[in-house]
CSV table of C-alpha atoms in Angstrom, one decimal:
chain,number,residue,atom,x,y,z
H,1,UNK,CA,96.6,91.2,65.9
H,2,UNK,CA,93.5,93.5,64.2
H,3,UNK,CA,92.9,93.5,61.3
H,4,UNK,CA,91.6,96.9,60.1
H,5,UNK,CA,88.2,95.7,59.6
H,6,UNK,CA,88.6,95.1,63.1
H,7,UNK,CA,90.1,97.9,64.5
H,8,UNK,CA,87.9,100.1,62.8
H,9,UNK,CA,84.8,98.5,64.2
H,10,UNK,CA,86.4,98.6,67.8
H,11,UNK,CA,87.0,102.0,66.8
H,12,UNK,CA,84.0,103.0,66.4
H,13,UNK,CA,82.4,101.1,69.5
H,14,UNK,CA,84.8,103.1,71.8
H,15,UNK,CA,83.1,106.3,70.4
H,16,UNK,CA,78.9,105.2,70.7
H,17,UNK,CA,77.4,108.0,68.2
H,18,UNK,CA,74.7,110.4,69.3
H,19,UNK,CA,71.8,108.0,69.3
H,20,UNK,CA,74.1,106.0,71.4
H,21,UNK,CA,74.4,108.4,74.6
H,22,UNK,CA,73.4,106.4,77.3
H,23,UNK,CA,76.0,103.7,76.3
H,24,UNK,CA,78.1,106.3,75.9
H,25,UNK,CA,78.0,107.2,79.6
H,26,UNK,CA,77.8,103.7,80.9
H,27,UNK,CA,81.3,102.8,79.5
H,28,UNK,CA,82.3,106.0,80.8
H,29,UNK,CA,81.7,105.3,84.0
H,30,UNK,CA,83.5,102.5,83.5
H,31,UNK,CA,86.2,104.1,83.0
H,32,UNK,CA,85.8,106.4,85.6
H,33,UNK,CA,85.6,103.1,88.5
H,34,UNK,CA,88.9,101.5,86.6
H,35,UNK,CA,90.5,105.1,87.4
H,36,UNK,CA,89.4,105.4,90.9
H,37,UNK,CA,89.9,101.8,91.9
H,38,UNK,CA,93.3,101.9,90.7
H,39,UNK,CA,94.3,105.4,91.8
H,40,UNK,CA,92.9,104.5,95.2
H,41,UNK,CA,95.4,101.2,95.4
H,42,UNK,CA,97.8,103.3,94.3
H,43,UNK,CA,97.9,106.0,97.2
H,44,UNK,CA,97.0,103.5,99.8
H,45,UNK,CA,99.6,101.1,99.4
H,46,UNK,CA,102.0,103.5,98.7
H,47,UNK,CA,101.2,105.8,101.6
H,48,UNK,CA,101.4,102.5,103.6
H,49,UNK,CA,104.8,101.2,102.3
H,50,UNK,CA,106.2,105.4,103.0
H,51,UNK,CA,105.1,104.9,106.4
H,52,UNK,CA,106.9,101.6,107.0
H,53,UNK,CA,110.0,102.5,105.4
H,54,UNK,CA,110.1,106.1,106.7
H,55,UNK,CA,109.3,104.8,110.2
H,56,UNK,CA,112.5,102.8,110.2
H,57,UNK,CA,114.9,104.8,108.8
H,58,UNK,CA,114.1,107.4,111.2
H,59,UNK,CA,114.0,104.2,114.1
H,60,UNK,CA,117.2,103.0,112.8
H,61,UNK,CA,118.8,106.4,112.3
H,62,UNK,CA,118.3,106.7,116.1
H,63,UNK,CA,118.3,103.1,117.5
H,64,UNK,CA,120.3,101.3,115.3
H,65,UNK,CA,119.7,98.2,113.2
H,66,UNK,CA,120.3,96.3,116.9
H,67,UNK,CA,121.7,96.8,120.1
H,68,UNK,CA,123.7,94.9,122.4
H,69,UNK,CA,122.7,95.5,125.8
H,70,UNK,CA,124.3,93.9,128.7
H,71,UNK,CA,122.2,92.8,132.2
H,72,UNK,CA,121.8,94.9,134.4
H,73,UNK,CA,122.1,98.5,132.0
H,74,UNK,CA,125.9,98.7,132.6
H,75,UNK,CA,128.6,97.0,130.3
H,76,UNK,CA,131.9,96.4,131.6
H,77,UNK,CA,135.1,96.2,130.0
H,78,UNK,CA,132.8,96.7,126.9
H,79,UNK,CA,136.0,97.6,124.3
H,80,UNK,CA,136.2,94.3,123.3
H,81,UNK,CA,132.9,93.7,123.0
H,82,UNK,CA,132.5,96.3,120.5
H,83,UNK,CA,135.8,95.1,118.8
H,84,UNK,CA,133.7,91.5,118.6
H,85,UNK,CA,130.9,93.3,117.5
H,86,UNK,CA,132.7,95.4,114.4
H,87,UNK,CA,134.9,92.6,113.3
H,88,UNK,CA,131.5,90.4,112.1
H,89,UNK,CA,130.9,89.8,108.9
H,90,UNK,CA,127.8,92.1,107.8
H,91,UNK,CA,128.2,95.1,110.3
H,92,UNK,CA,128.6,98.3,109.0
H,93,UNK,CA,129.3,100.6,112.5
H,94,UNK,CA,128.8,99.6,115.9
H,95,UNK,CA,128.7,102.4,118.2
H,96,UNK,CA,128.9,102.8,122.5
H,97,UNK,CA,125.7,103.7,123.8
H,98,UNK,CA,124.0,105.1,127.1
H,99,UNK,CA,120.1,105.0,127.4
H,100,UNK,CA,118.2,105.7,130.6
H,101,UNK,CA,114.7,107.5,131.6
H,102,UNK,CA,115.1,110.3,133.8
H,103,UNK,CA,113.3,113.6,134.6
H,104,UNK,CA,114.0,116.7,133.4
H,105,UNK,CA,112.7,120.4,134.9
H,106,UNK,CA,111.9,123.6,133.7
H,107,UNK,CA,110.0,126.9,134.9
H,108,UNK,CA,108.4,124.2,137.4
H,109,UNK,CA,107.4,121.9,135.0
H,110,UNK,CA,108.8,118.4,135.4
H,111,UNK,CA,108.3,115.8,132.6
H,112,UNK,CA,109.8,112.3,131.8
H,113,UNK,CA,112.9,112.0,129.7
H,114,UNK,CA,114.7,109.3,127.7
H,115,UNK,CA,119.0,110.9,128.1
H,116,UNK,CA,121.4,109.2,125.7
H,117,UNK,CA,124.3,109.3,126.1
H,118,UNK,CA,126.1,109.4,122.1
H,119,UNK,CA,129.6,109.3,120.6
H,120,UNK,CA,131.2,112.3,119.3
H,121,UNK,CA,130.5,111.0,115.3
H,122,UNK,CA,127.0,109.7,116.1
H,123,UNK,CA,126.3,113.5,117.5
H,124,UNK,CA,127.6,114.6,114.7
H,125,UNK,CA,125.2,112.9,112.5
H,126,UNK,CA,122.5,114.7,114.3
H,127,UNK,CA,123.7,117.9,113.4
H,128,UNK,CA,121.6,117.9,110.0
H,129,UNK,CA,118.4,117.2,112.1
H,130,UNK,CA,118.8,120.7,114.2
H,131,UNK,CA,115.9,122.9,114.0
H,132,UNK,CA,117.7,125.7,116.2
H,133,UNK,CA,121.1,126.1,118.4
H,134,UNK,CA,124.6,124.2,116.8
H,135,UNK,CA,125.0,120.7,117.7
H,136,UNK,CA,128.9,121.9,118.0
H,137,UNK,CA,127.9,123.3,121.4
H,138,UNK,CA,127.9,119.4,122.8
H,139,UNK,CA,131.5,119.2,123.9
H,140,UNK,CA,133.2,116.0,124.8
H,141,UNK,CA,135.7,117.9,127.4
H,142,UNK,CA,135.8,115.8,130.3
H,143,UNK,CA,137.0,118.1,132.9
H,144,UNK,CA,136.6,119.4,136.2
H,145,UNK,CA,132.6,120.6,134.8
H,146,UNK,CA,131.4,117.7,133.3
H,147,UNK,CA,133.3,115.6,136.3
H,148,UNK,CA,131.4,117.2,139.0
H,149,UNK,CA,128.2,118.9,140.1
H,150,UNK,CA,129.9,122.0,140.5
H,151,UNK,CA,129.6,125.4,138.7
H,152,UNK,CA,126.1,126.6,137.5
H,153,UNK,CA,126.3,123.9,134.7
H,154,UNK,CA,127.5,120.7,133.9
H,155,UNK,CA,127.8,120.6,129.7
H,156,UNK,CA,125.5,121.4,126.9
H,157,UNK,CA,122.6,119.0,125.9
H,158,UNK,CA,120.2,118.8,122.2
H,159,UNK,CA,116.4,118.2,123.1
H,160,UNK,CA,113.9,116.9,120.8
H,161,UNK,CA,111.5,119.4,119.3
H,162,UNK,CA,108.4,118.6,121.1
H,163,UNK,CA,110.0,118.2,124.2
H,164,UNK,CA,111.3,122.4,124.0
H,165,UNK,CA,107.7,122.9,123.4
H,166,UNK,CA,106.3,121.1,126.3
H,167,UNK,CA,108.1,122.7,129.0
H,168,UNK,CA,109.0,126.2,127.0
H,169,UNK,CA,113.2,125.6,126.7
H,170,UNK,CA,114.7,127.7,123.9
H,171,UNK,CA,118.5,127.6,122.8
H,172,UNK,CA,120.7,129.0,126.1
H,173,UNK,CA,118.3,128.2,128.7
H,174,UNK,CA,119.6,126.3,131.8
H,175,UNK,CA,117.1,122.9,132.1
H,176,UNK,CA,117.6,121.0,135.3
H,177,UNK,CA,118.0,117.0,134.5
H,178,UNK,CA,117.2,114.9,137.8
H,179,UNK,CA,118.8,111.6,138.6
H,180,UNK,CA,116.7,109.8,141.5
H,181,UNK,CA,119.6,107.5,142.1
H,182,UNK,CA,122.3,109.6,143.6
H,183,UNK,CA,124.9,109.1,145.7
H,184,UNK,CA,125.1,107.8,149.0
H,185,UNK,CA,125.5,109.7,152.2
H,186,UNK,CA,125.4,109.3,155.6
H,187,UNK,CA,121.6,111.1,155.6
H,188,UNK,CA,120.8,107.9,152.8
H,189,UNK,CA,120.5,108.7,149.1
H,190,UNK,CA,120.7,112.1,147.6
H,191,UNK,CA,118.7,112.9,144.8
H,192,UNK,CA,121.1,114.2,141.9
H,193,UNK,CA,119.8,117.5,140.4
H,194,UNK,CA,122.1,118.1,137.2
H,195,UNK,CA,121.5,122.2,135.2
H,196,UNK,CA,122.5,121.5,131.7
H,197,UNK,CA,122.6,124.4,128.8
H,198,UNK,CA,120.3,123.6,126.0
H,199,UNK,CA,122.5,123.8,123.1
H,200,UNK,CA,120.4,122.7,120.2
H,201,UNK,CA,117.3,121.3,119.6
H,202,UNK,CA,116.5,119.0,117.1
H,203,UNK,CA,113.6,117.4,115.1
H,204,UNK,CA,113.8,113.6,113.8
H,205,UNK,CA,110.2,113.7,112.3
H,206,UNK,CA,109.4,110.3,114.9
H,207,UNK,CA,106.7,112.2,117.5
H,208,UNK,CA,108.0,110.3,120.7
H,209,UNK,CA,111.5,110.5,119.9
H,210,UNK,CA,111.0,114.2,119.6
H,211,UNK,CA,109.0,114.2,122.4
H,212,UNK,CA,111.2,112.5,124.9
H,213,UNK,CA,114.8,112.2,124.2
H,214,UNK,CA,117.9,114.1,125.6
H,215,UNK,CA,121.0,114.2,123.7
H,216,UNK,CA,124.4,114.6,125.5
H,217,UNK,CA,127.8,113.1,124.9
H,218,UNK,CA,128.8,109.8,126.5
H,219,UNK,CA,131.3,111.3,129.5
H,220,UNK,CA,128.4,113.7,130.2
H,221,UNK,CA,126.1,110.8,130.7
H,222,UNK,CA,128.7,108.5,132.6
H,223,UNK,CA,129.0,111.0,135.0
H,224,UNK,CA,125.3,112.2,135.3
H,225,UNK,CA,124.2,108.5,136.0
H,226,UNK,CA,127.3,107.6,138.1
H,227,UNK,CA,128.6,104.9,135.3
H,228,UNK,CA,132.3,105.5,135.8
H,229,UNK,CA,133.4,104.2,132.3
H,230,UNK,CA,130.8,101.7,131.8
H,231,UNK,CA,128.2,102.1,128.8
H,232,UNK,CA,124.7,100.8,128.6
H,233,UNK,CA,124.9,98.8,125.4
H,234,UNK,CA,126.0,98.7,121.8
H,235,UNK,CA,124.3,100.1,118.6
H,236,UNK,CA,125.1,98.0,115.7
H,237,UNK,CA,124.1,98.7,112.1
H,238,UNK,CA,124.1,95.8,109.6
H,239,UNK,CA,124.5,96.2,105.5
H,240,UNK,CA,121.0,94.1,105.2
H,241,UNK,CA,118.7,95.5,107.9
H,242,UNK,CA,116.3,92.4,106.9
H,243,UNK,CA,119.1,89.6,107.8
H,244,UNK,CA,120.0,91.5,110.8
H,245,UNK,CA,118.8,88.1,113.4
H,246,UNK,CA,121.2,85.9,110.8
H,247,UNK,CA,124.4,88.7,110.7
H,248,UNK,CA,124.6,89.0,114.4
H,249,UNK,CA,123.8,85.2,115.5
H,250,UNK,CA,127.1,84.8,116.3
H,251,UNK,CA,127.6,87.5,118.5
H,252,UNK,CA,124.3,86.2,119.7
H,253,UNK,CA,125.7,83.2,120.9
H,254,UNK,CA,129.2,84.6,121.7
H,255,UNK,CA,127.9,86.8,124.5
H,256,UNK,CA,125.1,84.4,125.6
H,257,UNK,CA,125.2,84.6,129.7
H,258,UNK,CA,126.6,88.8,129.3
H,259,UNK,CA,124.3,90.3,126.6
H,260,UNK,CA,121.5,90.4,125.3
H,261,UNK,CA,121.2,91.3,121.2
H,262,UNK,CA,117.9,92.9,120.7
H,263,UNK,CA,117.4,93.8,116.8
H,264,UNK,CA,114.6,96.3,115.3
H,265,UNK,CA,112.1,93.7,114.3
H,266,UNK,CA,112.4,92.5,118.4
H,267,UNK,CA,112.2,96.1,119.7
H,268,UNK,CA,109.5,97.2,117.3
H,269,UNK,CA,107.8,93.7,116.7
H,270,UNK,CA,104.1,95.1,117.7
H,271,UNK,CA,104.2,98.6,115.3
H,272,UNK,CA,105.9,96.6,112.6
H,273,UNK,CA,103.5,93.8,112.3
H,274,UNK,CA,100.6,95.9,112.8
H,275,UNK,CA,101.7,97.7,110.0
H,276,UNK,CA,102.4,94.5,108.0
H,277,UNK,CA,99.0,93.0,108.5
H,278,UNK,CA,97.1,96.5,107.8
H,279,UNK,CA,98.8,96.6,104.8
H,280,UNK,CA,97.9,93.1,103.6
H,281,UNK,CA,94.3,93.8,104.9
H,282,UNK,CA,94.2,96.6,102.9
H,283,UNK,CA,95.6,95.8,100.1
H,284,UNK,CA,93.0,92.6,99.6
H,285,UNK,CA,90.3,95.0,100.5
H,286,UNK,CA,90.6,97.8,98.1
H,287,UNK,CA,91.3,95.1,95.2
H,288,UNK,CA,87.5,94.6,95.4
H,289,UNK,CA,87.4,97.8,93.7
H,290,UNK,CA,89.2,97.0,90.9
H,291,UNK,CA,86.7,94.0,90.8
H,292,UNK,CA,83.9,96.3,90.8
H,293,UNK,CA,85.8,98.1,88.3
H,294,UNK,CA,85.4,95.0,86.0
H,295,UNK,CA,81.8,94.1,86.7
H,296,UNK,CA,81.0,97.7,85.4
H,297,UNK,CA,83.0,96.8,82.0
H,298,UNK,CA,80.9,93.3,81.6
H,299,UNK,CA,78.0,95.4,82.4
H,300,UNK,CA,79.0,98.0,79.6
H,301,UNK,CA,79.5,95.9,76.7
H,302,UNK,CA,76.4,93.4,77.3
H,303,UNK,CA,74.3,96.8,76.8
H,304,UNK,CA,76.6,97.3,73.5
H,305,UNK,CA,75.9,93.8,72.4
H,306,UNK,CA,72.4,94.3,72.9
H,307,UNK,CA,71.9,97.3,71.4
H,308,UNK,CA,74.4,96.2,68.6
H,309,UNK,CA,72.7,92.9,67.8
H,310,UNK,CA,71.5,94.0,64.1
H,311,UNK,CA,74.5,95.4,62.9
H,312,UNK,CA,76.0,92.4,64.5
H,313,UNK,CA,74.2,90.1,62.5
H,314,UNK,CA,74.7,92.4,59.1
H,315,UNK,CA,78.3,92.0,59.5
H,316,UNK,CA,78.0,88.2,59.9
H,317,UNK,CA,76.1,87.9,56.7
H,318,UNK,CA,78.7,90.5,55.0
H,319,UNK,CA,81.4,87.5,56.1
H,320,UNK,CA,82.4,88.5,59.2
H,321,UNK,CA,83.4,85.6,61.3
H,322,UNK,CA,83.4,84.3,65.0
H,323,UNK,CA,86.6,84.9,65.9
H,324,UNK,CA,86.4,88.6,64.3
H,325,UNK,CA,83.3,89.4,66.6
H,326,UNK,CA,85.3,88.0,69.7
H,327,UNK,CA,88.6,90.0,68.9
H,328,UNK,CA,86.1,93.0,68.1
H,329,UNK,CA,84.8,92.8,71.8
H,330,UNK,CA,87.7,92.1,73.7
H,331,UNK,CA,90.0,94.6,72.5
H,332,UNK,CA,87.0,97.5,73.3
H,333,UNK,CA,86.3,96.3,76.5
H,334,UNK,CA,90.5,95.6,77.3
H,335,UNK,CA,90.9,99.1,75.8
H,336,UNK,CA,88.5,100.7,78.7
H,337,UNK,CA,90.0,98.9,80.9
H,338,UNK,CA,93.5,100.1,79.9
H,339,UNK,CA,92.4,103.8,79.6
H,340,UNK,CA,90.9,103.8,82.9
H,341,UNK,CA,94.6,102.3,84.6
H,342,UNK,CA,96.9,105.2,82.7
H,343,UNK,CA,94.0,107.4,84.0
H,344,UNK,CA,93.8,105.9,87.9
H,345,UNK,CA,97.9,105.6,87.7
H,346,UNK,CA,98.4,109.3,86.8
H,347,UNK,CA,95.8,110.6,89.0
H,348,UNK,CA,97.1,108.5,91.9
H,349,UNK,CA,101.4,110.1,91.2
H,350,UNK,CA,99.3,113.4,91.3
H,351,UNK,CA,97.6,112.7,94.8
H,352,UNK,CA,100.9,111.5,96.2
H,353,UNK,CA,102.7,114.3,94.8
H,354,UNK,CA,100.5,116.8,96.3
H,355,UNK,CA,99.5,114.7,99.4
H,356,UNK,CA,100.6,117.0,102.0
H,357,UNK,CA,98.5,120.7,100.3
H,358,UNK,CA,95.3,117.7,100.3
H,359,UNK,CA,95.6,116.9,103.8
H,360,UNK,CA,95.9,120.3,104.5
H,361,UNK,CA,93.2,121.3,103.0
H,362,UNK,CA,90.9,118.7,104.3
H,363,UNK,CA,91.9,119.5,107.6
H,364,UNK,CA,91.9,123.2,106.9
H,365,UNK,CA,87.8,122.4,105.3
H,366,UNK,CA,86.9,120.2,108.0
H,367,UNK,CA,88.5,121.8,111.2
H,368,UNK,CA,89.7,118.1,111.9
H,369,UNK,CA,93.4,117.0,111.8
H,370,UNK,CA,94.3,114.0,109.6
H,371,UNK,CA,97.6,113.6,110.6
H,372,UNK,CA,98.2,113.9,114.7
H,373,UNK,CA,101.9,112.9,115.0
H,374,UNK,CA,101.1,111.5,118.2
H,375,UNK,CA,99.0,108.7,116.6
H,376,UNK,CA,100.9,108.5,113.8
H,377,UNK,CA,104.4,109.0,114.7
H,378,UNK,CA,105.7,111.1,112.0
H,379,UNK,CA,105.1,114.2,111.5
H,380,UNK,CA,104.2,114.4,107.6
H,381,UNK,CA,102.4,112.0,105.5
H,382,UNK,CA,104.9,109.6,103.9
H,383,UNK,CA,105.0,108.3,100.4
H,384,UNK,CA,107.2,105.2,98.5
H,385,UNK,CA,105.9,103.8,95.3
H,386,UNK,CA,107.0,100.0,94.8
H,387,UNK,CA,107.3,99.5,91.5
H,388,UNK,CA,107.2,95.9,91.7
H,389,UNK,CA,103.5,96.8,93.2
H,390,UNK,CA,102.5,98.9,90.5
H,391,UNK,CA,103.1,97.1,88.0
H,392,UNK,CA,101.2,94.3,90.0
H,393,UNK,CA,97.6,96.2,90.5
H,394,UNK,CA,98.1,97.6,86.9
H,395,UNK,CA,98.8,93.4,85.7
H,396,UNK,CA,95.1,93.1,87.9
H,397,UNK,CA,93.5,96.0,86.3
H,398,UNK,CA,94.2,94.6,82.7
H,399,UNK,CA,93.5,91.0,83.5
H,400,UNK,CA,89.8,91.4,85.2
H,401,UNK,CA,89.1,93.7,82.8
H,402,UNK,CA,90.0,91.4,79.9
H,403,UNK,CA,87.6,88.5,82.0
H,404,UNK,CA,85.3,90.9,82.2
H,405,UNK,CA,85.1,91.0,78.3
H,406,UNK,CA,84.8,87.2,77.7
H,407,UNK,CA,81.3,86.4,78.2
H,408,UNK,CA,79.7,89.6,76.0
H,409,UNK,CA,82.2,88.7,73.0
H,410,UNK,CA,81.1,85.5,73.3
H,411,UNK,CA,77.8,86.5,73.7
H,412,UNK,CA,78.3,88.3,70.2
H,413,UNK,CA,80.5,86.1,68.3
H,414,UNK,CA,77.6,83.3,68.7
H,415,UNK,CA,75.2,85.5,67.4
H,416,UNK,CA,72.4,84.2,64.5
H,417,UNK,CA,72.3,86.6,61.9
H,418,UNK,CA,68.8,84.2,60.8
H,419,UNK,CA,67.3,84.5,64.2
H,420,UNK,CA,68.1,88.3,64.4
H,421,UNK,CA,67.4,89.2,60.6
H,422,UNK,CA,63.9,86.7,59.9
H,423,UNK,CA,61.7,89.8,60.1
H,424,UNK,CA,63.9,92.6,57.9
């Protein structure tokens, strides 16, 4: 604790007087690094941690938390596999599934497809996701239309945003999906060519999920890839998405020789460690900032120590001690330091907040865009503050800043008053 001796000589060190300007500015700019270096570690590792997290929900939205995906694409008699698969501990949903890359034409454009082939309530999930059209249009009726090739169409279908903008569909146009295995005829294979109504298109916010996929209910599919009743695999969502591997080991093992069990981290192991080591890698690298940050506090009060030595020494001789000099330091240099991380955390929840209009503008300045979705994935800048890491770089802040203060308050608490006073 100060006493007020103390904390009105701190006081007045925080506030240089008008002889004092140039002192003045230099701890200002130290408080102006400690803002920026921690505002900057701020936005970084937050835009970082948004993208990860945002990236898998919208993966696992899709995909799943894991599928189980038997050899060969087709799972037979797959009912009680999905039974097993529901009735272990740790799953939430398990779902049927049918995933398969096709082609899909339009006005004479043809363009690679990913269909899937989706239960009734996992459509219905989609349905907030819908940029245009009604997701109710996808119909599970499994009659003579969606049994056959006959009749100008076989069944409504949801496309992904940037996939109605690459080949021009809108709501109620007729897109033609084309199955290269068809079936077998005396002249060899027929090609299948399948019209479907675009019912609605929808927008995940994942560029090549938008880009690519085809959205139809699971007869639709069985009978566009010639599956009869079979499925393509299993979509299982676990309560911990990070012990997936340990929830589903035993239906690892159950179905070893049938199935494989694929979980996110497997599917999406190169993005997801790439993003883990870019994080890391920045994370260590912008620290150096906040080290910076600290070397311009030292910097700071050695020119107050110096340019204080006199009135230094007066207050030795008026009986101030040591360990009152040291606590005088310290707490002006810790204070700087603890201005400039309230400043660098508020400016960096004002950056995040208005992330998207800064892009924008940047882009909109520079005629460059910062944010291609098709590098990036999503289609909007990400954010998610850890608090656990905030409270982290502001722990670093405060600690190299009070380092930083050691060597001029001892500098000044070992002070001579003789030595500085012989020629008063």
């Amino acid at each position: 604790m100060l006493s007020p001796f103390e904390w009105m000589i701190s006081k007045r060190y925080l506030w240089p007087g008008k002889g004092e300007a140039f002192i003045a500015l230099v701890a200002g700019i130290s408080v102006g690094v400690v803002m920026l270096s921690v505002a900057m570690l701020v936005i970084v590792m937050s835009v970082m941690n948004g993208f990860r997290g945002e990236l898998l929900d919208k993966i696992v939205g899709l995909n799943g938390h894991a599928i189980v995906q038997a050899y060969g694409g087709k799972l037979d008699n797959w009912e009680s596999v999905l039974e097993e698969v529901r009735e272990t501990d740790g799953v939430t949903s398990a779902s049927p599934l049918i995933e398969q890359p096709l082609l899909v034409s339009f006005n004479g454009r043809t363009v690679a497809i990913l269909v899937r082939g989706q239960t009734q309530e996992d459509i219905d999930e989609l349905g907030e996701k819908v940029v245009a059209g009604e997701i109710e249009a996808l119909t599970f009726d499994a009659g003579p239309s969606l049994r056959s090739d006959e009749g100008p169409e076989a069944g409504a279908v949801a496309i992904g945003s940037r996939l109605a903008q690459n080949i021009g569909a809108r709501v109620g146009d007729t897109i033609t999906i084309i199955n290269p295995q068809g079936r077998s005829t005396p002249f060899g294979t027929s090609i299948r060519q399948v019209p479907y109504e675009v019912g609605a298109i929808f927008e995940v916010g994942v560029y090549d999920y938008d880009e690519k996929f085809i959205i139809m209910p699971i007869p639709t599919a069985q009978t566009l890839l010639l599956m009869e009743d079979s499925i393509g695999m299993i979509e299982v969502t676990v309560e911990d998405a990070d012990q997936v591997g340990e929830i589903l080991a035993p239906v690892k093992e159950s179905l070893a020789g049938r199935a494989v069990v694929a979980d996110w981290k497997t599917i999406n192991a190169a993005l997801f460690e790439a993003l883990q080591v870019e994080r890391a890698a920045m994370g260590f690298a912008l620290s150096f900032m906040v080290l910076v940050a600290a070397f311009n506090i030292l910097s700071s009060l050695v020119m107050l120590v110096r340019a204080k030595t006199r009135d230094i020494a007066i207050m030795r001789t008026m009986g101030a001690t040591r360990r009152s000099l040291l606590k005088i330091f310290v707490t002006t240099g810790t204070t700087i330091g603890a201005i400039g991380t309230i400043a660098g955390l508020l400016l960096g929840a004002l950056v995040l907040l208005f992330r998207e209009q800064i892009v924008q503008g940047i882009a909109f300045v520079t005629g460059q865009e910062l944010w291609d979705p098709e590098v990036r994935f999503l289609s909007t800048m990400p954010a998610r503050a850890d608090p656990v890491e905030i409270i982290a770089i502001t722990a670093l802040a405060l600690v190299l800043s009070f380092l930083a203060t050691l060597y001029p308050a001892l500098k000044a608490a070992n002070t001579d008053p003789v030595q500085v006073l012989r020629y008063e």
